[in-house]
Coordinates of N, CA and C in Angstrom, one line a residue:
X17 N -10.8 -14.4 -5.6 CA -10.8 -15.8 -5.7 C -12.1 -16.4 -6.3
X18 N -13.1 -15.8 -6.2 CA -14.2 -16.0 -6.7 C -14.7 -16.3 -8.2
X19 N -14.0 -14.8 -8.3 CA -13.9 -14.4 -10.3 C -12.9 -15.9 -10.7
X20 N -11.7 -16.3 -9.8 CA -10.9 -17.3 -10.9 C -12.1 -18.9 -10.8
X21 N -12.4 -19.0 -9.6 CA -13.1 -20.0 -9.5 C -14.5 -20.4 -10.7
X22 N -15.0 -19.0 -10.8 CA -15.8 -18.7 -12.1 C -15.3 -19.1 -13.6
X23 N -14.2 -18.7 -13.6 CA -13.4 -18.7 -15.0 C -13.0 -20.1 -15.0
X24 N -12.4 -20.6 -13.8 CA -12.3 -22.1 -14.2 C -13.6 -23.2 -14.3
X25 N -14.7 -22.8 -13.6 CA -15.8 -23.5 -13.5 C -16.1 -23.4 -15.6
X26 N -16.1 -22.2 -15.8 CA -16.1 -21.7 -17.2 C -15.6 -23.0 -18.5
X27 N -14.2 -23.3 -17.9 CA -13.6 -24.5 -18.5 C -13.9 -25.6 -18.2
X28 N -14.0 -26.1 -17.1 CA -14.0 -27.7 -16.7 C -15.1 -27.8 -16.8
X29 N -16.2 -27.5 -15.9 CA -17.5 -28.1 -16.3 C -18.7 -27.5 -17.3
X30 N -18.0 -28.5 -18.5 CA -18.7 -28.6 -19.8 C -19.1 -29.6 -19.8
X31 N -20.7 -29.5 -20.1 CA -21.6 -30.8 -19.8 C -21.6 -31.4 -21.6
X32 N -21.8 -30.1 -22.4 CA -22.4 -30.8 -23.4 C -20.9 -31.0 -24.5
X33 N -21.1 -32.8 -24.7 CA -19.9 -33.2 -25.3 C -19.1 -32.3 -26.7
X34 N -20.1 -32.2 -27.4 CA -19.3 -31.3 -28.2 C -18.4 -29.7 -27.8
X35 N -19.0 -29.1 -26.9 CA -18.6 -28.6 -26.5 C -17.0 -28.6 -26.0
X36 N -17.2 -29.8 -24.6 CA -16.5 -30.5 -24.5 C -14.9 -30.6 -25.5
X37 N -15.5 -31.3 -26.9 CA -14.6 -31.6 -27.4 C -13.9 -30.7 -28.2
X38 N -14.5 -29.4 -28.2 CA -14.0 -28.1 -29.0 C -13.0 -27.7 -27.6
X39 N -13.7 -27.5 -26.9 CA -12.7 -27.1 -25.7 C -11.1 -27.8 -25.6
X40 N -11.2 -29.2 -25.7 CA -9.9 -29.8 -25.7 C -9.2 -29.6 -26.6
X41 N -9.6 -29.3 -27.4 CA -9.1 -29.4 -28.8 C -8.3 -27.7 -28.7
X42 N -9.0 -26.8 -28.6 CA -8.3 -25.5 -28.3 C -7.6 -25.6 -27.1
X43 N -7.6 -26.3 -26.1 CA -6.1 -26.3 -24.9 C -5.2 -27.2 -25.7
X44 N -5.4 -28.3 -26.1 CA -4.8 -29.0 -27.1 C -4.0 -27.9 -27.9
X45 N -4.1 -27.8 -28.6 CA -3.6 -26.8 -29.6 C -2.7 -25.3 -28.8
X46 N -3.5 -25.2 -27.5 CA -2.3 -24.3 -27.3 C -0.7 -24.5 -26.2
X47 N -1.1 -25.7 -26.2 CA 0.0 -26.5 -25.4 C -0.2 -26.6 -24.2
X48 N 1.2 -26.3 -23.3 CA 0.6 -26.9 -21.9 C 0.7 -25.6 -21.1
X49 N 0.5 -24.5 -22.1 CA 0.7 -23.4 -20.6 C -0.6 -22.8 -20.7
X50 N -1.0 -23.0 -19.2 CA -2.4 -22.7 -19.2 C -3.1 -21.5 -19.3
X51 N -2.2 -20.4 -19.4 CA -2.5 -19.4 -19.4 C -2.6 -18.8 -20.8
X52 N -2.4 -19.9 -21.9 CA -2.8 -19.9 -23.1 C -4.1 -20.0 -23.8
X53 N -4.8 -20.9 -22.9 CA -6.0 -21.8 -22.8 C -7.0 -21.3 -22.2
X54 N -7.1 -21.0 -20.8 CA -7.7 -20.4 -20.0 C -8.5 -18.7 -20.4
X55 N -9.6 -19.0 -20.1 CA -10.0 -17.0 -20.4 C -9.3 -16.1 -19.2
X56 N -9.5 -14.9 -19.9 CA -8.6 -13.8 -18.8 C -9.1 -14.2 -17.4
X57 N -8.4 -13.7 -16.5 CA -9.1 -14.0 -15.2 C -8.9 -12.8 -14.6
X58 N -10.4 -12.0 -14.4 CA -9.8 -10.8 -13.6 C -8.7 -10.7 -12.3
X59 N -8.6 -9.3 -12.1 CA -7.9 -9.6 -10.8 C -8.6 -9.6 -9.6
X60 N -7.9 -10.1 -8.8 CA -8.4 -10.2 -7.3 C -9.6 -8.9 -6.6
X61 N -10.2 -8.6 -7.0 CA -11.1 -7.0 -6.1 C -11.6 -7.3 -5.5
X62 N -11.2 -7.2 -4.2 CA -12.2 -7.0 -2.8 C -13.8 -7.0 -2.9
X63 N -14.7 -7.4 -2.6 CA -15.9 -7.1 -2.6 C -16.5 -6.0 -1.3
X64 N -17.8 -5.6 -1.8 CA -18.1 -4.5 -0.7 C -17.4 -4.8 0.9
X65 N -17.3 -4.1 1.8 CA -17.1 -4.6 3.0 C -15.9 -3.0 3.4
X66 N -15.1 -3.3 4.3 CA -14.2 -2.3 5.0 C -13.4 -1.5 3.5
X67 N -13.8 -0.8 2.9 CA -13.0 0.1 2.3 C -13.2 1.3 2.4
X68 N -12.7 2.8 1.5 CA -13.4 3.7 1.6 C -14.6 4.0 0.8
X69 N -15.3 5.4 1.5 CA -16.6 5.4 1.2 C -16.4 7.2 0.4
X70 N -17.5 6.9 -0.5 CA -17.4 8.9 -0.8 C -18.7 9.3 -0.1
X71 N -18.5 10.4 -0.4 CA -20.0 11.7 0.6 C -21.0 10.9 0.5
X72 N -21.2 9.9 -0.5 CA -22.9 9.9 -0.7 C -23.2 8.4 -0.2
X73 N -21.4 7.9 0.6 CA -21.8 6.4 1.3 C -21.6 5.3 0.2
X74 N -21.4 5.7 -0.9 CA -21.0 4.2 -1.9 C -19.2 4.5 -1.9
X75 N -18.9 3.1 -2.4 CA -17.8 2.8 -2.2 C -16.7 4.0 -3.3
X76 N -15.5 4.2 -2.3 CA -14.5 5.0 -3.6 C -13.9 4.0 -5.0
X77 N -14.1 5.0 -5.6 CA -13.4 4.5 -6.6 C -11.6 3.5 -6.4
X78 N -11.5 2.7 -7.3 CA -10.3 2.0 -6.8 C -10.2 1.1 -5.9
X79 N -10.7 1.4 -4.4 CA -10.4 0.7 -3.7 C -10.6 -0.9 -3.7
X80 N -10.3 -1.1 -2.6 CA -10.5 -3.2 -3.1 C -9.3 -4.0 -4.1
X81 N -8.8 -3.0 -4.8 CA -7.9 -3.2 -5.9 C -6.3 -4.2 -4.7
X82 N -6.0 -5.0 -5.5 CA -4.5 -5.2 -4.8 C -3.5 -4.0 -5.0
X83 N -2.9 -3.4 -4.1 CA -1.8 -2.7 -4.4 C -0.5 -3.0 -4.8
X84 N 0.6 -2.7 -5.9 CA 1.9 -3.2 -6.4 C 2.3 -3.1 -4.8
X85 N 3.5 -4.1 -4.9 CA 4.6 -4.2 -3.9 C 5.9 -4.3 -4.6
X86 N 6.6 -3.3 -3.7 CA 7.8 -2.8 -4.4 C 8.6 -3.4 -2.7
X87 N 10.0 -3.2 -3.2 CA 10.9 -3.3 -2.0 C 11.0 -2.1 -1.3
X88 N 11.4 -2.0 0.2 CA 11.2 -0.9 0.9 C 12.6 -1.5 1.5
X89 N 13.5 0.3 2.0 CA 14.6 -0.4 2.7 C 14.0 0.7 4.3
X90 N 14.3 -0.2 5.3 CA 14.3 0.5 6.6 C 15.2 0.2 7.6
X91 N 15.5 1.1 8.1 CA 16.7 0.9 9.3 C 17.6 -0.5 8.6
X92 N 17.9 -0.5 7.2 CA 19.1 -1.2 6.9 C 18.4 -2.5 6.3
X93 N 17.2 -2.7 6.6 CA 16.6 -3.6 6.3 C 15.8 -3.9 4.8
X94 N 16.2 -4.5 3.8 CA 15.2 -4.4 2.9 C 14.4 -5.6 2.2
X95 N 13.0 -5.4 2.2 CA 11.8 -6.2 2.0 C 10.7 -6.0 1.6
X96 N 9.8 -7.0 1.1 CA 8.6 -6.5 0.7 C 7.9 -5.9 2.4
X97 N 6.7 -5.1 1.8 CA 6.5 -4.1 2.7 C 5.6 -5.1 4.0
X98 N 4.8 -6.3 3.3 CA 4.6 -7.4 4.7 C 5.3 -7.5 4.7
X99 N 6.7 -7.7 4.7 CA 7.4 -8.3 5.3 C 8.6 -7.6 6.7
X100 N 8.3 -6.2 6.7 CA 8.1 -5.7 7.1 C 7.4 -5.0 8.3
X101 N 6.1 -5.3 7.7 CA 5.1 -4.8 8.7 C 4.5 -5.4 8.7
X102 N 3.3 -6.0 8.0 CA 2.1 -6.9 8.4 C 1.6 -6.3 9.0
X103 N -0.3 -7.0 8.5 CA -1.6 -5.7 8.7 C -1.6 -5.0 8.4
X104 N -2.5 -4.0 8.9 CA -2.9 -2.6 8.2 C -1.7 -1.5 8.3
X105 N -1.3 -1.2 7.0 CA -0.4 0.0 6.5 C -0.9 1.2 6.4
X106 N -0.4 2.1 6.7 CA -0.7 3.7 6.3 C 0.6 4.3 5.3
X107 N 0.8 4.1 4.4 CA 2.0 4.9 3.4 C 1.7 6.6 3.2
X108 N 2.7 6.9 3.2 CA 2.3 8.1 3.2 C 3.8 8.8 2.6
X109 N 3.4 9.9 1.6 CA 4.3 10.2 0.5 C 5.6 11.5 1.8
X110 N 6.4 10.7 2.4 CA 7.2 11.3 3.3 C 6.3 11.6 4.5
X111 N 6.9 12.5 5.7 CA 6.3 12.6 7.0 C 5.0 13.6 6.9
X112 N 5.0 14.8 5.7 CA 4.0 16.1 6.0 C 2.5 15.7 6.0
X113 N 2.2 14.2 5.8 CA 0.6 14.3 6.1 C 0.2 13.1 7.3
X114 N 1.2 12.7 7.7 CA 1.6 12.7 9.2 C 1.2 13.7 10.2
X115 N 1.4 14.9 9.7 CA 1.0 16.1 10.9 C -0.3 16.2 11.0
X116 N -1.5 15.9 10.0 CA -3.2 16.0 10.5 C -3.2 15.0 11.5
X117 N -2.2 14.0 11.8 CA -3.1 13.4 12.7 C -3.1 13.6 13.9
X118 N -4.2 12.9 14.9 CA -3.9 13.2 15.9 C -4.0 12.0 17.4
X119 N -3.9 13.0 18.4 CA -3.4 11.1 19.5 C -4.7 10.5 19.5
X120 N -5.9 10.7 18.8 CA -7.1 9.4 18.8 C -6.2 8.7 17.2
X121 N -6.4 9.5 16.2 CA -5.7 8.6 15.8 C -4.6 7.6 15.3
X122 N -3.4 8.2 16.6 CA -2.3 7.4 16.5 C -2.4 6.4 17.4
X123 N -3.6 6.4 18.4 CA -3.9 5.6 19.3 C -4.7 4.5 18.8
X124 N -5.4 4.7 17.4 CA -6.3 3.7 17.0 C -5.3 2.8 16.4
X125 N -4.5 3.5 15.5 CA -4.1 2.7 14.4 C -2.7 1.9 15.6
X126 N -2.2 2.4 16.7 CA -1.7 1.4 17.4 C -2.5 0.2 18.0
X127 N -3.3 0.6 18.0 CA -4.6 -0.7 18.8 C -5.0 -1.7 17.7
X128 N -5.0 -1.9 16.6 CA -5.1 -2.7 15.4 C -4.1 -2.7 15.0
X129 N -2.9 -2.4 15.0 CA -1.4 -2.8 14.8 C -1.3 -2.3 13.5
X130 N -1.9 -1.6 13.0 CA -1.5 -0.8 12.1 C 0.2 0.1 11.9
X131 N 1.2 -0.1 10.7 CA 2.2 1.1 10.7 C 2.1 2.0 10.0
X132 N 2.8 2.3 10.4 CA 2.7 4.0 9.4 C 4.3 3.9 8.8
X133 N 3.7 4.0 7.3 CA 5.0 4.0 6.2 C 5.1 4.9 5.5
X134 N 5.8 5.8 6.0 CA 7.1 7.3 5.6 C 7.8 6.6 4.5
X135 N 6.8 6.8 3.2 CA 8.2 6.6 2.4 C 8.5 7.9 1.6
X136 N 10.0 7.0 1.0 CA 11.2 8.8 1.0 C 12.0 8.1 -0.4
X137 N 12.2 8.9 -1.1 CA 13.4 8.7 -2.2 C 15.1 9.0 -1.8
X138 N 15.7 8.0 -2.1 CA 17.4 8.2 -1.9 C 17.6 7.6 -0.1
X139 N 17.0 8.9 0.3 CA 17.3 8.9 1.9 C 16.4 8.3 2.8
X140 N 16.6 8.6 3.9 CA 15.1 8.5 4.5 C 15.1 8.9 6.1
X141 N 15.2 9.6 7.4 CA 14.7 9.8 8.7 C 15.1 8.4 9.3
X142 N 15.3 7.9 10.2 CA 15.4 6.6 10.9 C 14.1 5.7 10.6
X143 N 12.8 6.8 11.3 CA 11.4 6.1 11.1 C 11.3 5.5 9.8
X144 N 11.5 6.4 8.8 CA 10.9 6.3 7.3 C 11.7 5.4 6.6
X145 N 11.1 4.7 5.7 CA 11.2 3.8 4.9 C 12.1 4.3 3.3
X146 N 12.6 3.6 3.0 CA 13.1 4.0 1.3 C 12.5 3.3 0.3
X147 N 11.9 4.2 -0.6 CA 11.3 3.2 -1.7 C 12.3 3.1 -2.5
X148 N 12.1 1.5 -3.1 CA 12.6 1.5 -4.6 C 13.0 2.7 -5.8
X149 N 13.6 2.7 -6.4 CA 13.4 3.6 -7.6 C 12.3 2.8 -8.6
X150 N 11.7 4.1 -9.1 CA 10.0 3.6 -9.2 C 9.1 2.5 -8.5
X151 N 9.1 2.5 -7.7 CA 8.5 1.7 -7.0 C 7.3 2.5 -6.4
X152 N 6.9 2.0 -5.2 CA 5.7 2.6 -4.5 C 4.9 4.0 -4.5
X153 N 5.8 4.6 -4.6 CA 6.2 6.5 -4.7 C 5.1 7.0 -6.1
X154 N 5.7 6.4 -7.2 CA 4.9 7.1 -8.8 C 3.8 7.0 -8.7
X155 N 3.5 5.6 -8.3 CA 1.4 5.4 -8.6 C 0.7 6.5 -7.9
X156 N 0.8 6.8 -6.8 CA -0.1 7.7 -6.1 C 0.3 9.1 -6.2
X157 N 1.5 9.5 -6.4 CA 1.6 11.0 -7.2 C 1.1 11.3 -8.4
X158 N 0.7 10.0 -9.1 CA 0.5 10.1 -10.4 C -1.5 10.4 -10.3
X159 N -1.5 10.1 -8.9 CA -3.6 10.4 -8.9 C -3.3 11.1 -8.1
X160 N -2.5 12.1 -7.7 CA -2.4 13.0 -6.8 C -3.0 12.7 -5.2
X161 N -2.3 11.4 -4.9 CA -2.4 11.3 -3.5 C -1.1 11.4 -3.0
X162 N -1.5 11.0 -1.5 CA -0.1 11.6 -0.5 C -0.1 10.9 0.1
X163 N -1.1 9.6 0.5 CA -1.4 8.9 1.4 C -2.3 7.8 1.1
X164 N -2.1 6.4 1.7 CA -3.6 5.1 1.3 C -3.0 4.4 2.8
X165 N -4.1 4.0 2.6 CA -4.2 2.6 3.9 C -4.6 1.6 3.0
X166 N -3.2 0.7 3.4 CA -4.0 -0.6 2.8 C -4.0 -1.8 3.9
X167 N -4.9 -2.7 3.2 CA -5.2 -3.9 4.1 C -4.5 -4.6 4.2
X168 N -4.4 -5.6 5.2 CA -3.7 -7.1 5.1 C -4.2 -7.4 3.9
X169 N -3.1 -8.4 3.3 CA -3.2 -9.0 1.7 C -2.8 -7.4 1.1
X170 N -2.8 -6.7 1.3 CA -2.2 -5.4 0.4 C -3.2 -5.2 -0.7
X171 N -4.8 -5.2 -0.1 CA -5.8 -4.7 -0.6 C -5.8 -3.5 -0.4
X172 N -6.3 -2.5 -1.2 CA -6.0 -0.8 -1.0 C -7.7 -0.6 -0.5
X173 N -7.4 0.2 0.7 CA -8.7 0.5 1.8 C -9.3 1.7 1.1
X174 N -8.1 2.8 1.3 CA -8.4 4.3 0.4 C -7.4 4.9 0.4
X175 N -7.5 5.9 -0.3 CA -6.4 7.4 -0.5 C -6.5 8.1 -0.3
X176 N -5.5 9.6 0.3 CA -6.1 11.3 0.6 C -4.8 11.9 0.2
X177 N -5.7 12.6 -0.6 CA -4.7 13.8 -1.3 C -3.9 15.0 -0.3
X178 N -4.4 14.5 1.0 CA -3.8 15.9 2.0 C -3.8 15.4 3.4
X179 N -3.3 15.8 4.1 CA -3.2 15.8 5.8 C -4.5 15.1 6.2
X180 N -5.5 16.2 5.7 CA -6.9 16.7 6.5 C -7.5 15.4 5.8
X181 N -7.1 14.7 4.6 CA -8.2 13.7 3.8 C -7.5 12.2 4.5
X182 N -6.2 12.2 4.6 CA -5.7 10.9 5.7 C -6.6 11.2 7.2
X183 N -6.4 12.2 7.9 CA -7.0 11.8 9.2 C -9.0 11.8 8.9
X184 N -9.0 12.3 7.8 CA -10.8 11.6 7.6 C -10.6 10.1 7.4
X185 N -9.7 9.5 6.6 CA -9.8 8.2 5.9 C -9.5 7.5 7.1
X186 N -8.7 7.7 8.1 CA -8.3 6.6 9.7 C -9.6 6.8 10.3
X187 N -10.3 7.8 10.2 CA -12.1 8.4 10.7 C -12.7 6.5 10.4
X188 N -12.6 6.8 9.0 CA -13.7 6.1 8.1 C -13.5 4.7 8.5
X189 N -12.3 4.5 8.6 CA -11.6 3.0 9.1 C -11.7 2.8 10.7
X190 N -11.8 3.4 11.3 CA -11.8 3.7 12.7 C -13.9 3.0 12.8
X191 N -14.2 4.0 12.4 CA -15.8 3.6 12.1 C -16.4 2.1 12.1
X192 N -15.5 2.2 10.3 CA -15.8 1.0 9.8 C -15.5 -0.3 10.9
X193 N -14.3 -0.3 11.5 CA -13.8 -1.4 12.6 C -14.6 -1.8 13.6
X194 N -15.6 -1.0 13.8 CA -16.4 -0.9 15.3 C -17.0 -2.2 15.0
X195 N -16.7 -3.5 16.6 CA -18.0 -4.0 16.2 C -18.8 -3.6 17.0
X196 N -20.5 -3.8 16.4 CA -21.3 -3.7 16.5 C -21.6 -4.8 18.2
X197 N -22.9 -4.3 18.4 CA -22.9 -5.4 20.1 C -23.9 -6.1 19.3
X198 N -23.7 -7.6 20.0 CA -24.1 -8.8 19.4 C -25.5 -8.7 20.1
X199 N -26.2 -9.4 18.7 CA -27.8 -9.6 19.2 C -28.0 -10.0 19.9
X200 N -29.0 -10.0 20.9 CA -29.8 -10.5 21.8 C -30.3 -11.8 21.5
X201 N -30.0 -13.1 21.6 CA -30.2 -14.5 20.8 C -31.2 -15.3 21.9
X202 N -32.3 -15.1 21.8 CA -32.8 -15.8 22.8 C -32.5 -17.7 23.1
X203 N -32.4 -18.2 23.8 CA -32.1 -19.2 24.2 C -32.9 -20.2 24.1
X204 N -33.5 -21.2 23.0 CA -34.4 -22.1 23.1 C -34.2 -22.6 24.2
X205 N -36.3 -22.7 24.7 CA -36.9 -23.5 25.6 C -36.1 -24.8 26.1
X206 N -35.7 -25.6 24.9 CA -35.5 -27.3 25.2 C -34.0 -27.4 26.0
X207 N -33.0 -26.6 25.4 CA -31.9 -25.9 26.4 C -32.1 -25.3 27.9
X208 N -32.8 -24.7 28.2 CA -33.1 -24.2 29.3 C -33.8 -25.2 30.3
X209 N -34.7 -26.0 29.4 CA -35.2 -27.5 30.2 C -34.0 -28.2 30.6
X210 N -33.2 -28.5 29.6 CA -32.3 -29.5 30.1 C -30.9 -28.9 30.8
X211 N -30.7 -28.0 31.1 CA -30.0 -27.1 31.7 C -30.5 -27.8 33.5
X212 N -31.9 -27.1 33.2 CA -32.6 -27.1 34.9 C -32.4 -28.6 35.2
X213 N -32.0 -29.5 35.0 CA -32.4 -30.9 35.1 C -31.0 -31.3 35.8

């Protein structure tokens, strides 16, 4: 939101008239669809904050990024994947990297309402979900993952290429969730005066 707010600030406030009038003149000319007129506008990327981390503690590659949304069919049902679930998602390329985990972390990701999405081609288990054809399924086989958590808003948290690399990434998220105990705020004097009174 930031980047577009930049990119529009970029257009509208032009102080110096000529400028100004070059500007109109090129939206002018390219009619009324603003996406003619307007400079690119990146996409949406998360800034630092709850994503994944590599060994050395700086952010993974990718993450922050929005993830595609494809339709998912489940128990007869078919929708976008909030719609669905809502909150934090765990997708995972069929059930096998489901088996790293374990009851701390199926007990976390129940405690922040997190689901876990089995997705499957053609068929699918009761639990599991059916992707689209080409949908959800290609992108992450295609970087050799098997697994991502993504955020509410369908920000991508992180990926693991195996069992053992999903139950580190619910680690890292599990971590990252903690809050912290609130500081010790001492209480101005003039409060405590008028308190006693």
């Amino acid at each position: 939101m930031t980047d577009t707010s930049a990119a529009m600030r970029e257009v509208i406030c032009v102080l110096d008239p000529d400028e100004a009038a070059a500007r109109d003149a090129r939206m002018i000319a390219a009619g009324v669809g603003p996406r003619h007129a307007l400079p690119p506008i990146p996409p949406p990327v998360l800034g630092d904050g709850i994503l994944q981390r590599g060994p050395d503690g700086a952010r993974a590659p990718h993450v922050g990024h929005p993830t595609p949304e494809y339709r998912l069919t489940h128990q007869g049902r078919t929708a976008l994947p909030d719609e669905l679930t809502g909150g934090f998602d765990v997708l995972t390329d069929g059930h096998a990297p489901l088996t790293a985990l374990d009851e701390t972390d199926r007990a976390f990701l129940t405690g922040i309402g997190a689901h876990i999405v089995a997705l499957y081609e053609g068929t699918a288990p009761p639990s599991g979900h059916i992707d689209a054809p080409g949908g959800c399924l290609p992108h992450p086989r295609a970087h050799g993952h098997v697994a991502a958590i993504v955020r509410p808003g369908f920000h991508l948290f992180g990926a693991a290429t195996d069992g053992d690399g999903l139950h580190e990434l619910i680690g890292q998220l599990r971590e990252q969730l903690r809050q912290p105990a609130a500081p010790a705020v001492p209480v101005p004097q003039r409060l405590l005066a008028a308190a006693e009174q």
